[in-house]
Coordinates of C-alpha atoms in Angstrom, one line a residue:
Chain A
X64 CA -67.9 -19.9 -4.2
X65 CA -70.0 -21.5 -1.8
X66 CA -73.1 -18.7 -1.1
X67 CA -72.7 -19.2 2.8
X68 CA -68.9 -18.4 2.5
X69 CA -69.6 -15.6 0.4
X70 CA -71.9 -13.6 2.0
X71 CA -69.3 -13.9 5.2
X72 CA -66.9 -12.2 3.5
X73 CA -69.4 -9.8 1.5
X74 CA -70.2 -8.8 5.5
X75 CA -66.8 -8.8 6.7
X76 CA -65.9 -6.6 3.5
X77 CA -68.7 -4.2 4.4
X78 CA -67.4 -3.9 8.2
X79 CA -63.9 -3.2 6.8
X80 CA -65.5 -0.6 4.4
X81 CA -67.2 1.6 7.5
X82 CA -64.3 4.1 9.1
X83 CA -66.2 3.1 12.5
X84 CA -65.0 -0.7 12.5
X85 CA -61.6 1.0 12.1
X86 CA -61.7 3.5 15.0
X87 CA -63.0 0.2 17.1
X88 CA -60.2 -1.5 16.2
X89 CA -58.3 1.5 17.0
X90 CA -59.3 1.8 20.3
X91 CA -58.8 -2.1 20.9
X92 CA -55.1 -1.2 20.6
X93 CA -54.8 1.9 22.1
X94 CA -56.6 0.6 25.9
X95 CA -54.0 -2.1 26.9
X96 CA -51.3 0.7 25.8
X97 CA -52.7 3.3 27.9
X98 CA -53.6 1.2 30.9
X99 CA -50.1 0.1 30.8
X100 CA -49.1 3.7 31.0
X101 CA -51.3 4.4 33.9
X102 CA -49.7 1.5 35.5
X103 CA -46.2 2.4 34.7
X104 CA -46.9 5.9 36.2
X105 CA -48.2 4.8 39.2
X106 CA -45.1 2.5 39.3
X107 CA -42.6 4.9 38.7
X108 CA -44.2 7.3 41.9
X109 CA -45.4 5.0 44.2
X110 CA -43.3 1.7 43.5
X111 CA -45.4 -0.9 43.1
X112 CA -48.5 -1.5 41.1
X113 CA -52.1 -3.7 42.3
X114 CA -51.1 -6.1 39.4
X115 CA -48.6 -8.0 38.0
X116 CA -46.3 -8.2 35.0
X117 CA -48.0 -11.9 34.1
X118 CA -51.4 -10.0 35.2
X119 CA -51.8 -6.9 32.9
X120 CA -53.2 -9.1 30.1
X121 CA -55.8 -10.7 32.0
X122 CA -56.4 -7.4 33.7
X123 CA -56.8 -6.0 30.1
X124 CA -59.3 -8.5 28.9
X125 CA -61.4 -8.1 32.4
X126 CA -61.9 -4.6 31.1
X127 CA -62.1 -5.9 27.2
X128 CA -64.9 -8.5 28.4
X129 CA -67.0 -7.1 31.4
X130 CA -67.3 -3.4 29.1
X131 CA -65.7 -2.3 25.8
X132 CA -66.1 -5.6 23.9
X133 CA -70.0 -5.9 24.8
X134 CA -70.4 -2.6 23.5
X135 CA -68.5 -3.0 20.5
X136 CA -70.5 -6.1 19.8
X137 CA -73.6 -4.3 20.3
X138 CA -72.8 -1.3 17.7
X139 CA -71.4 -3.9 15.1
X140 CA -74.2 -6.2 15.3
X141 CA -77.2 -3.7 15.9
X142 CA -75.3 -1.9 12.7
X143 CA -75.5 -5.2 10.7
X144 CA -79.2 -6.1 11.6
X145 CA -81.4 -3.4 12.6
X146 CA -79.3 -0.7 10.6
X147 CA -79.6 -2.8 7.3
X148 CA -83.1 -2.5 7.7
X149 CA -83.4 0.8 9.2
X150 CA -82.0 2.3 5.7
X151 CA -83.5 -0.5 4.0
X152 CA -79.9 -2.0 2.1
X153 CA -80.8 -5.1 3.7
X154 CA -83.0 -5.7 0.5
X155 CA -79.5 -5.7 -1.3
X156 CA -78.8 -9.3 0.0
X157 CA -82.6 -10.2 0.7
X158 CA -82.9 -10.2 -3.2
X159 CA -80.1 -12.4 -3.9
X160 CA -80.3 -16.3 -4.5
X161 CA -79.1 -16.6 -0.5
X162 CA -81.8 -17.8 2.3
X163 CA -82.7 -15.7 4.8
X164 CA -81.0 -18.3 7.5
X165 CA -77.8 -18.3 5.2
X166 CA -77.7 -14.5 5.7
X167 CA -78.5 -14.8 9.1
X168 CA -76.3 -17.3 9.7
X169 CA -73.2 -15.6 7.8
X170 CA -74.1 -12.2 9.4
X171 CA -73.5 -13.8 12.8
X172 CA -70.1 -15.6 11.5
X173 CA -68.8 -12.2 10.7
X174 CA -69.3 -10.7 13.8
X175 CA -67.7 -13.5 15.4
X176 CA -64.5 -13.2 13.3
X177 CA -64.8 -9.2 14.4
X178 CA -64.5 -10.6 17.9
X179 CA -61.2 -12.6 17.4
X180 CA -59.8 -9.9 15.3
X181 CA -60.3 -7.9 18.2
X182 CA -59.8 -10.0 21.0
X183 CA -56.5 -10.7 19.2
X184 CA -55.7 -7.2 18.7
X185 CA -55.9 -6.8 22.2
X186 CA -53.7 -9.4 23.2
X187 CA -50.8 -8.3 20.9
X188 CA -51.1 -5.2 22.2
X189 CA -51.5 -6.2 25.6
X190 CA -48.3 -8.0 25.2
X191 CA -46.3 -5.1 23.5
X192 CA -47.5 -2.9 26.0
X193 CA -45.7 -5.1 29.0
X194 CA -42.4 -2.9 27.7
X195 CA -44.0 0.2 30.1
X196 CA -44.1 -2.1 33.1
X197 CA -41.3 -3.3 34.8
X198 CA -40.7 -6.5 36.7
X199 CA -41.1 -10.0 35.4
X200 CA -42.7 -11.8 32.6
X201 CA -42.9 -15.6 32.5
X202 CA -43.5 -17.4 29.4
X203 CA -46.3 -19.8 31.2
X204 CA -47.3 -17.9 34.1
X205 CA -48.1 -14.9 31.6
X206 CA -48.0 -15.2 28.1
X207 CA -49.4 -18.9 27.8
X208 CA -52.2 -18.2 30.6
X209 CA -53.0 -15.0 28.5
X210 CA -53.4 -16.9 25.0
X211 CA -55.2 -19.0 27.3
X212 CA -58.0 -16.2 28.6
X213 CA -58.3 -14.8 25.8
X214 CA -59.1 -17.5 23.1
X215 CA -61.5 -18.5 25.3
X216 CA -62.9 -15.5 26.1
X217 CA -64.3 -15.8 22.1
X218 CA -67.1 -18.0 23.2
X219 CA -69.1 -15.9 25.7
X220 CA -68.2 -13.2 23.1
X221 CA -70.1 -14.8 20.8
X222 CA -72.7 -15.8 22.9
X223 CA -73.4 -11.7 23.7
X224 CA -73.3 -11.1 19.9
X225 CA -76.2 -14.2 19.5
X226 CA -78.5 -12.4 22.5
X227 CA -78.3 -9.1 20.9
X228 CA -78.5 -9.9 17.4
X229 CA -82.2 -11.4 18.9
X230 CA -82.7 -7.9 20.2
X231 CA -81.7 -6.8 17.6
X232 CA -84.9 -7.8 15.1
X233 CA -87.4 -5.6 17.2
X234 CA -85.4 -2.6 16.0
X235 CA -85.7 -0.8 12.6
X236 CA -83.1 1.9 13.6
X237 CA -79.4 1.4 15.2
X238 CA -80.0 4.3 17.5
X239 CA -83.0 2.6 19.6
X240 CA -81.3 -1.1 19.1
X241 CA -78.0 0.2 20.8
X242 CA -79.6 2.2 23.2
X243 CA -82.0 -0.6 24.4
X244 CA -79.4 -3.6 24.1
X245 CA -77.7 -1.6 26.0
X246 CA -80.2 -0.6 28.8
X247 CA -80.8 -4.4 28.9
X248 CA -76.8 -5.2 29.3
X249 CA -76.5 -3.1 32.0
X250 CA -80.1 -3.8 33.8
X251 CA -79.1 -8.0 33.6
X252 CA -75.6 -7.0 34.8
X253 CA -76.5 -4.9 37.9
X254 CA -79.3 -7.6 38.9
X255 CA -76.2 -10.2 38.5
X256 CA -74.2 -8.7 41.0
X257 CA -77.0 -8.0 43.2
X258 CA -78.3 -11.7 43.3
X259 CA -76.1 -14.2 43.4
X260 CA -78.7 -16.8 42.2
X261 CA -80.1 -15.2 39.2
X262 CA -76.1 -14.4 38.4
X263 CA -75.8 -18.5 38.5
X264 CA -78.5 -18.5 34.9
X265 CA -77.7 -15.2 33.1
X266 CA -75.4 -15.3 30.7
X267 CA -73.6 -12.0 30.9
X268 CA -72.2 -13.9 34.1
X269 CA -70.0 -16.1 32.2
X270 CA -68.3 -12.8 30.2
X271 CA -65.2 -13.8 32.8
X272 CA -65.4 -17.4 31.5
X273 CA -61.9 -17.4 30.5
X274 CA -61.5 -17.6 35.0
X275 CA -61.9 -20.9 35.1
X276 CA -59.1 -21.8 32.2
X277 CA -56.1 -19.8 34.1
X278 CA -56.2 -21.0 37.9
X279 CA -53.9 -23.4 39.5
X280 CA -56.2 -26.2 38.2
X281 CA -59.1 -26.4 35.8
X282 CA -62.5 -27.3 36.9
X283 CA -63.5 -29.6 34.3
X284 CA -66.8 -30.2 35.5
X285 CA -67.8 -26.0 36.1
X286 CA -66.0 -25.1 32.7
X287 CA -68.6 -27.9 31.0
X288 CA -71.7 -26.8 32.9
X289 CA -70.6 -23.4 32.2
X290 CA -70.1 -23.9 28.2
X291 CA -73.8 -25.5 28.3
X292 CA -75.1 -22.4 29.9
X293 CA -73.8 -20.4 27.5
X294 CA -74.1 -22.8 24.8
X295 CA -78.3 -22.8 26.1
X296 CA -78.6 -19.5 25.7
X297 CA -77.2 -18.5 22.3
X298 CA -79.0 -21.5 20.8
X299 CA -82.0 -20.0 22.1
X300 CA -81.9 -16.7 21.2
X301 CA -80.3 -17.5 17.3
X302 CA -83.6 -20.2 16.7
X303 CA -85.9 -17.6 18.2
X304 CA -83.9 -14.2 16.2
X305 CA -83.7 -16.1 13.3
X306 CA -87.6 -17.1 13.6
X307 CA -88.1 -13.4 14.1
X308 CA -85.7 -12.2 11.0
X309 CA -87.2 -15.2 8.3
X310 CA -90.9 -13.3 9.4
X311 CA -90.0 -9.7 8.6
X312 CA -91.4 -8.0 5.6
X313 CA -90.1 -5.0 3.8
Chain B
X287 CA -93.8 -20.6 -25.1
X288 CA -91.1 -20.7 -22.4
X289 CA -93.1 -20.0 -19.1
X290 CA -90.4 -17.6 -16.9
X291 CA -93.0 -16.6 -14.4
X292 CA -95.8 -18.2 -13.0
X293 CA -98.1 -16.4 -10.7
X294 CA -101.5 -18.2 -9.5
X295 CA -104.0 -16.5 -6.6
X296 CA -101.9 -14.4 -5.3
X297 CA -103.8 -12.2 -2.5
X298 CA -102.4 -10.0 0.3
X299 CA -104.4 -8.1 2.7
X300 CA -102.7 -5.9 4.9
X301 CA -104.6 -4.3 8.1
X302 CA -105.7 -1.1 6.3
X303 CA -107.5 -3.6 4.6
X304 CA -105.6 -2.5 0.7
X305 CA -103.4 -5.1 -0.9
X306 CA -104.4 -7.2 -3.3
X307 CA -106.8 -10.2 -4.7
X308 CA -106.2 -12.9 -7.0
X309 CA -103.8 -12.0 -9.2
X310 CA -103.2 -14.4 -11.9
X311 CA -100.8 -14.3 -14.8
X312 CA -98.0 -15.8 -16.6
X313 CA -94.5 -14.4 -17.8
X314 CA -93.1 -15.9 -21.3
X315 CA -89.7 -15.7 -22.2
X316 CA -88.7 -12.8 -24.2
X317 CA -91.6 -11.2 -22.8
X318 CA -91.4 -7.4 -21.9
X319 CA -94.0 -7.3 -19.5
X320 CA -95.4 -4.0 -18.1
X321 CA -97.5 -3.7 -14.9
X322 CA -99.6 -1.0 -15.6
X323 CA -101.6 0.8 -12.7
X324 CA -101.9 3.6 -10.4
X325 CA -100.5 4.8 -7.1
X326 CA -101.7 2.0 -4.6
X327 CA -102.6 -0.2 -6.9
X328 CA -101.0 -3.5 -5.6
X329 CA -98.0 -2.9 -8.2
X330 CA -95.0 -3.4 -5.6
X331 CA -97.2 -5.6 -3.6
X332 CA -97.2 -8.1 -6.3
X333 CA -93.5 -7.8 -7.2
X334 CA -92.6 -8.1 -3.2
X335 CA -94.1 -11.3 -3.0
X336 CA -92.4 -12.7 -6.4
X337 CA -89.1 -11.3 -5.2
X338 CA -89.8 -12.9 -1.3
X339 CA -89.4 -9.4 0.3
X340 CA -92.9 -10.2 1.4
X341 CA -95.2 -13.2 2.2
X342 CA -98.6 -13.9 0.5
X343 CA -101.8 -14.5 2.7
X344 CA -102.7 -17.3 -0.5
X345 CA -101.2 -18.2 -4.0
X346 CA -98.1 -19.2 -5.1
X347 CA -95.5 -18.1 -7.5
X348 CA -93.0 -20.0 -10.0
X349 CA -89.7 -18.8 -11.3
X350 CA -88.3 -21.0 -14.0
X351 CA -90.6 -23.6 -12.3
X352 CA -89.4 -23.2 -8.6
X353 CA -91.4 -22.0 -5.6
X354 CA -90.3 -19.2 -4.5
X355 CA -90.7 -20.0 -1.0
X356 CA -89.8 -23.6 -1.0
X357 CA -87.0 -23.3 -3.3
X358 CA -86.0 -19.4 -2.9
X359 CA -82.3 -19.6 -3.8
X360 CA -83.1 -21.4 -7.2
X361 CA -86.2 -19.4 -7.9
X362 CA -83.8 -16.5 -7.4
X363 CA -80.7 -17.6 -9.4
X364 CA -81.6 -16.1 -12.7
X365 CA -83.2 -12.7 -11.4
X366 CA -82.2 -9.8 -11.2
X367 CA -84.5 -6.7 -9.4
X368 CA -85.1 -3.4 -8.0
X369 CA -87.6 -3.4 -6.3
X370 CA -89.8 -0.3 -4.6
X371 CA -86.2 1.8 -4.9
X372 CA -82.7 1.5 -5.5
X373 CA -80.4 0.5 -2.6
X374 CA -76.5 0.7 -2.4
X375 CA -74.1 1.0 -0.1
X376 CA -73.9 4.4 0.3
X377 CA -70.5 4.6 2.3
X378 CA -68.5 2.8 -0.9
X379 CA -67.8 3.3 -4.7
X380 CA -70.4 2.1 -7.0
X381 CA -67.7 -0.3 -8.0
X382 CA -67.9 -1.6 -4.8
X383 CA -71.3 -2.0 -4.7
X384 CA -71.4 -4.2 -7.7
X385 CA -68.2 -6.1 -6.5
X386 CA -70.2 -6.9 -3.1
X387 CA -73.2 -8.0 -5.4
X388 CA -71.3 -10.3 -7.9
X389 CA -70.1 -12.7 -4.7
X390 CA -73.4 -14.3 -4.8
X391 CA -72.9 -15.2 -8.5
X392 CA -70.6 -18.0 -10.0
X393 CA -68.0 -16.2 -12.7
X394 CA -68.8 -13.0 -12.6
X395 CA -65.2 -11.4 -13.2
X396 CA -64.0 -7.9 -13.0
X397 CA -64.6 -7.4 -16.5
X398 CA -68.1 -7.9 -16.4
X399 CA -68.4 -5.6 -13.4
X400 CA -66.8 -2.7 -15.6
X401 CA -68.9 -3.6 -18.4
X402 CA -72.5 -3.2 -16.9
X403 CA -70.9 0.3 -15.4
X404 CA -70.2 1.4 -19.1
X405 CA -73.7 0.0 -20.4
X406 CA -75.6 2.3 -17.5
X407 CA -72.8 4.8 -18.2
X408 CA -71.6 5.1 -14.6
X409 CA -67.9 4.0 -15.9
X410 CA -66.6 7.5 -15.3
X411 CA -67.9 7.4 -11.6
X412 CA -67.3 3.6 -11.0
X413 CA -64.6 4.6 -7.8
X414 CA -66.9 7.5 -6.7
X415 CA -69.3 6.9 -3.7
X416 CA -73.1 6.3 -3.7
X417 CA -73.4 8.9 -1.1
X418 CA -72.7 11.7 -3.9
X419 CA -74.7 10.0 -6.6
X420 CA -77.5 11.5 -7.6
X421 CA -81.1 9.9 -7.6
X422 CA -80.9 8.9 -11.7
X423 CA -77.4 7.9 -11.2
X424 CA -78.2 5.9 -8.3
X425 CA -81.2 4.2 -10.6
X426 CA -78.3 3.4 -13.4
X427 CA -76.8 1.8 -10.0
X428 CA -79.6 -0.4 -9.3
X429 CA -80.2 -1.3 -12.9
X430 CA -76.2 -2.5 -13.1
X431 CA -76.5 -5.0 -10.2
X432 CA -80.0 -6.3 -11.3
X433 CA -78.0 -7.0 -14.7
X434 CA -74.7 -8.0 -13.4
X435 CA -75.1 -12.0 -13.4
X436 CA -76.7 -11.7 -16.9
X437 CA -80.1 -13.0 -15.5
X438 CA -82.7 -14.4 -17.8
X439 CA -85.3 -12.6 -15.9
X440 CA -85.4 -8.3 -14.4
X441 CA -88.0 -7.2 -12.1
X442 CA -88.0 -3.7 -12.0
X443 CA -90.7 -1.8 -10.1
X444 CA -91.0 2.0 -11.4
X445 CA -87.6 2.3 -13.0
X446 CA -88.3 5.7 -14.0
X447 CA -89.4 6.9 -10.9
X448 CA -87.9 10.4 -10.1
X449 CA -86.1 10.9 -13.5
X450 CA -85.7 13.2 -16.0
X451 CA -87.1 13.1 -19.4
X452 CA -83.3 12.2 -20.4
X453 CA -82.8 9.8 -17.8
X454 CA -86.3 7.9 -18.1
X455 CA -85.0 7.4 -22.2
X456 CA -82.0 6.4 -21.0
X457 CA -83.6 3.8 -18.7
X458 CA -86.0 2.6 -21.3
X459 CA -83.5 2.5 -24.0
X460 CA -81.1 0.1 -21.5
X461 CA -84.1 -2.0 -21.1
X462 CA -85.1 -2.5 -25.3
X463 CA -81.8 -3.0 -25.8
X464 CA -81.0 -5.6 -23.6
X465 CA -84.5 -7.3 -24.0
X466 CA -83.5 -7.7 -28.1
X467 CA -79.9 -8.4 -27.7
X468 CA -79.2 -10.6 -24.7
X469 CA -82.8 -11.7 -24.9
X470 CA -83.6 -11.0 -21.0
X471 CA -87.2 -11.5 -20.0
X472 CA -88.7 -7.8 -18.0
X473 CA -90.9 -7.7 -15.6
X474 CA -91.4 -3.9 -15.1
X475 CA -94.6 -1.9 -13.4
X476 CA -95.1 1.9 -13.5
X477 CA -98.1 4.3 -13.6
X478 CA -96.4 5.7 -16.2
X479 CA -98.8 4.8 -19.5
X480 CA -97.2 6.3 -22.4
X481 CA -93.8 4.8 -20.8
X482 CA -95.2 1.2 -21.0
X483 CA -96.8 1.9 -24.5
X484 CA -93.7 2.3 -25.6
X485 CA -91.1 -0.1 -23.7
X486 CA -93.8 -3.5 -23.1
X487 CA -94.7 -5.9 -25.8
X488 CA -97.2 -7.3 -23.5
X489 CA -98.8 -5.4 -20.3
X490 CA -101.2 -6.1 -17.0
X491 CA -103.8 -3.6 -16.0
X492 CA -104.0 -3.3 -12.6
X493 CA -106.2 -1.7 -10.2
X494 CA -107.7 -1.5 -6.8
X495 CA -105.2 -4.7 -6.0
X496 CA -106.8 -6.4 -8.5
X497 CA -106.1 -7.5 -12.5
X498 CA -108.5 -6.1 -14.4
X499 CA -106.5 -7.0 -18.3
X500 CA -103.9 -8.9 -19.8
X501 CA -102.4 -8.7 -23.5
X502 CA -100.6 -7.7 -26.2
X503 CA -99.9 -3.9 -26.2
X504 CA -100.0 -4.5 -30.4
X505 CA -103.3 -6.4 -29.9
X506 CA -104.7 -4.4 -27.4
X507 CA -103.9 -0.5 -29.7
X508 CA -106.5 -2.5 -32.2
X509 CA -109.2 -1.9 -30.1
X510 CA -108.0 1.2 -28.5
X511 CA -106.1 4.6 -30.2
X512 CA -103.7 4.9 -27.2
X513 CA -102.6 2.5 -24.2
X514 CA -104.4 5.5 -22.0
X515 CA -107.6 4.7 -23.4
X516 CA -107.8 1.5 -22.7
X517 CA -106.7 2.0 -19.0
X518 CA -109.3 4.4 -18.4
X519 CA -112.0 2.3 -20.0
X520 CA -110.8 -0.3 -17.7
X521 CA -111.2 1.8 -14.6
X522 CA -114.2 3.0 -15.9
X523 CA -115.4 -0.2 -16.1
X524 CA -114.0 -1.5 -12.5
X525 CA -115.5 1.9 -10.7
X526 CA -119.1 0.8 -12.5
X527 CA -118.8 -2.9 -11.9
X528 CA -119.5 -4.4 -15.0

């Protein structure tokens, strides 16, 4: 078995193996369903609803992609860096005939098939839960746009899960990682919002990436300059985390 | 002779100024070598930096004739370790554990995993988790997946560490047995002297991060009564300077 291949599913096996990435996954399924239960409340006493029927998915992944996901990226991946070496089991896989950038490397793959399980996982459910709201569902309008948004939401996903594995490596405990990934989330997000410009060169601006794939007509050029944005950024932050992770001693 | 390790200059400082200096010596196969010294000594130093846990300031070490920075994952192929302390996965079974560690092997099937868990005599706890191990269970652990790909080569720093009088036999008689009948080459360090009397056919003195004497522990008890004595005539010597 190819040793790159291997350790991705060694990781993937030891996600699997934590009742946490359960309860995640969990929790990916049960927000479309409950949201779609607000909704259907609302509908039932006041008639209509701010959305949709072809909506509610996008309107799911808004919420998957601007807060849950990010957070969910950040406790899986601070979990699988700075927790490894926190309690030291890191040196399980350190010790190996595997190089550090192969770990690295296959450590990052895993967390980006998390994201598509999850991603998908909330699209199915998304989907299922369109049987609370009533009116109508169109095959292109909703379901196709919705495969759409999310399969490309992966990318800025992924992107997240690069910047914070580099925050990651200053870390030697989950509990500070999280909370400070998490600090620096929301401080980049806020500033974002407040300043248009510096919104224009972060990349936690591009989490609603998946925008630009579902409107009346794709901007081809925006999408690309877009992609190379975010593209930029995670190639930045894996060469300078993985410079950072090959350095540590234990 | 069959060179298995190579070490040449290796020297570590780190900013408390301790570490160690030089360090020179050679691994032959069928060796069982001991790495004899105290508490600070440079013992798990020395095995970092031949394991790549840790980089050296100078020097260079060989396993099986590669680098073991240049050319880490061959270096590494035929070596098993613990080093400083046993990890696992505490959150699964020690089966588990080993299945998670035989991936990075070629062949290793389900057999073998259950074998190395009845040779450490963990086969009654194989689905139990680590979590509820206790420490010399958890040291069988570690010396099952540092055996599990049949290496030519174990590194183990202080496997008796912690254990009981029964577990530290245990331990030692793993290790003579597997030295004389799958011929696998031990690299082992303790404090422990009477331990590496009896377990190493050849042993390294070393103190203050530095190696003060190399050889036979048969050639060595010709000069000396006991292993002890000779250690403390060394340190004797190293604290007077001559």
């Amino acid at each position: 078995m190819n040793i790159l291949y291997a350790n991705v599913v060694s990781e993937i096996q030891k996600l699997c193996l934590k009742k946490r990435t359960l309860f995640l996954l969990i929790i990916s399924a049960l927000i479309p369903i409950g949201t779609a239960l607000i909704l259907s409340v609302f509908q039932n006493n006041v008639g209509i609803i701010p959305i949709t029927k072809n909506q509610f998915p996008i309107f799911v992944l808004s919420i998957f992609t601007s807060y849950f996901l990010p957070l969910v990226i950040a406790m899986v991946t601070i979990d699988l860096f700075s927790g490894e070496f926190g309690d030291r089991n890191i040196k399980i896989v350190l010790l190996r005939p595997i190089s550090r950038f192969k770990i690295y490397t296959s450590k990052i793959l895993s967390i980006g098939i998390f994201i598509i399980v999850n991603l998908a996982i909330a699209f199915i459910f998304s989907c299922l839960a369109l049987i609370l709201i009533k009116g109508n569902y169109q095959f292109i309008n909703g379901f196709l746009k919705g495969l759409v948004a999310y399969g490309v939401s992966i990318v800025p996903m992924i992107a997240i899960a690069i910047a914070i594995t580099f925050i990651g490596q200053f870390f030697k405990s989950t509990g500070s990682g999280l909370t400070i990934s998490i600090l620096i989330y929301i401080a980049i997000s806020i500033i974002s919002r407040l300043s248009p410009q510096f919104s224009r060169i972060t990349f936690t601006s591009y989490t609603d990436w998946y925008q630009l794939w579902i409107g009346s007509s794709i901007l081809i050029g925006k999408v690309i300059s877009s992609f190379i944005i975010i593209l930029s950024y995670s190639m930045i932050f894996f060469g300078i985390g993985f410079y950072l992770f090959d350095k540590k001693e234990l | 002779m069959e060179k298995v390790l190579e070490v040449k200059g290796l020297t570590k400082l780190y900013k408390n100024n301790r570490g160690i200096n030089d360090i020179n010596f050679e691994i032959y196969k069928g060796d069982i070598f001991g790495f004899l010294g105290p508490n600070g000594a440079g013992k798990t130093t020395t095995m970092k930096i031949i394991s790549g846990l840790c980089r050296a300031d100078q020097g260079e070490v060989r396993i099986f004739g590669f680098d073991i920075v240049e050319q880490f994952e061959k270096a590494m192929q035929n070596v098993g370790c613990i080093i400083e302390t046993v990890e696992a996965y505490e959150y699964t079974s020690a089966y588990k554990n080993l299945e998670l560690v035989s991936r990075f092997y070629k062949d290793i099937k389900k057999a073998r995993i259950d074998e190395v868990l009845e040779l450490v005599g963990l086969k009654d706890y194989k689905n139990e988790k680590v979590a509820n191990f206790s420490l010399g269970m958890k040291q069988r652990l570690g010396l099952a997946a540092a055996i599990l790909s049949k290496p030519e080569l174990v590194i183990l720093d202080e496997p008796t560490n912690g254990l009981d009088i029964e577990g530290m036999v245990d331990i030692r008689n793993i290790i003579t047995q597997l030295a004389s009948e799958q011929k696998i080459t031990f690299f082992i360090s303790s404090h422990l002297v009477h331990e590496m009397e009896i377990t190493c056919s050849r042993v390294g003195i070393i103190y203050n991060g530095k190696l003060v004497k190399m050889g036979y522990v048969k050639e060595l008890l010709k000069s000396y009564d006991t292993l002890e004595n000779c250690f403390m005539d060394q340190v004797r010597k190293e604290k007077s300077g001559t």
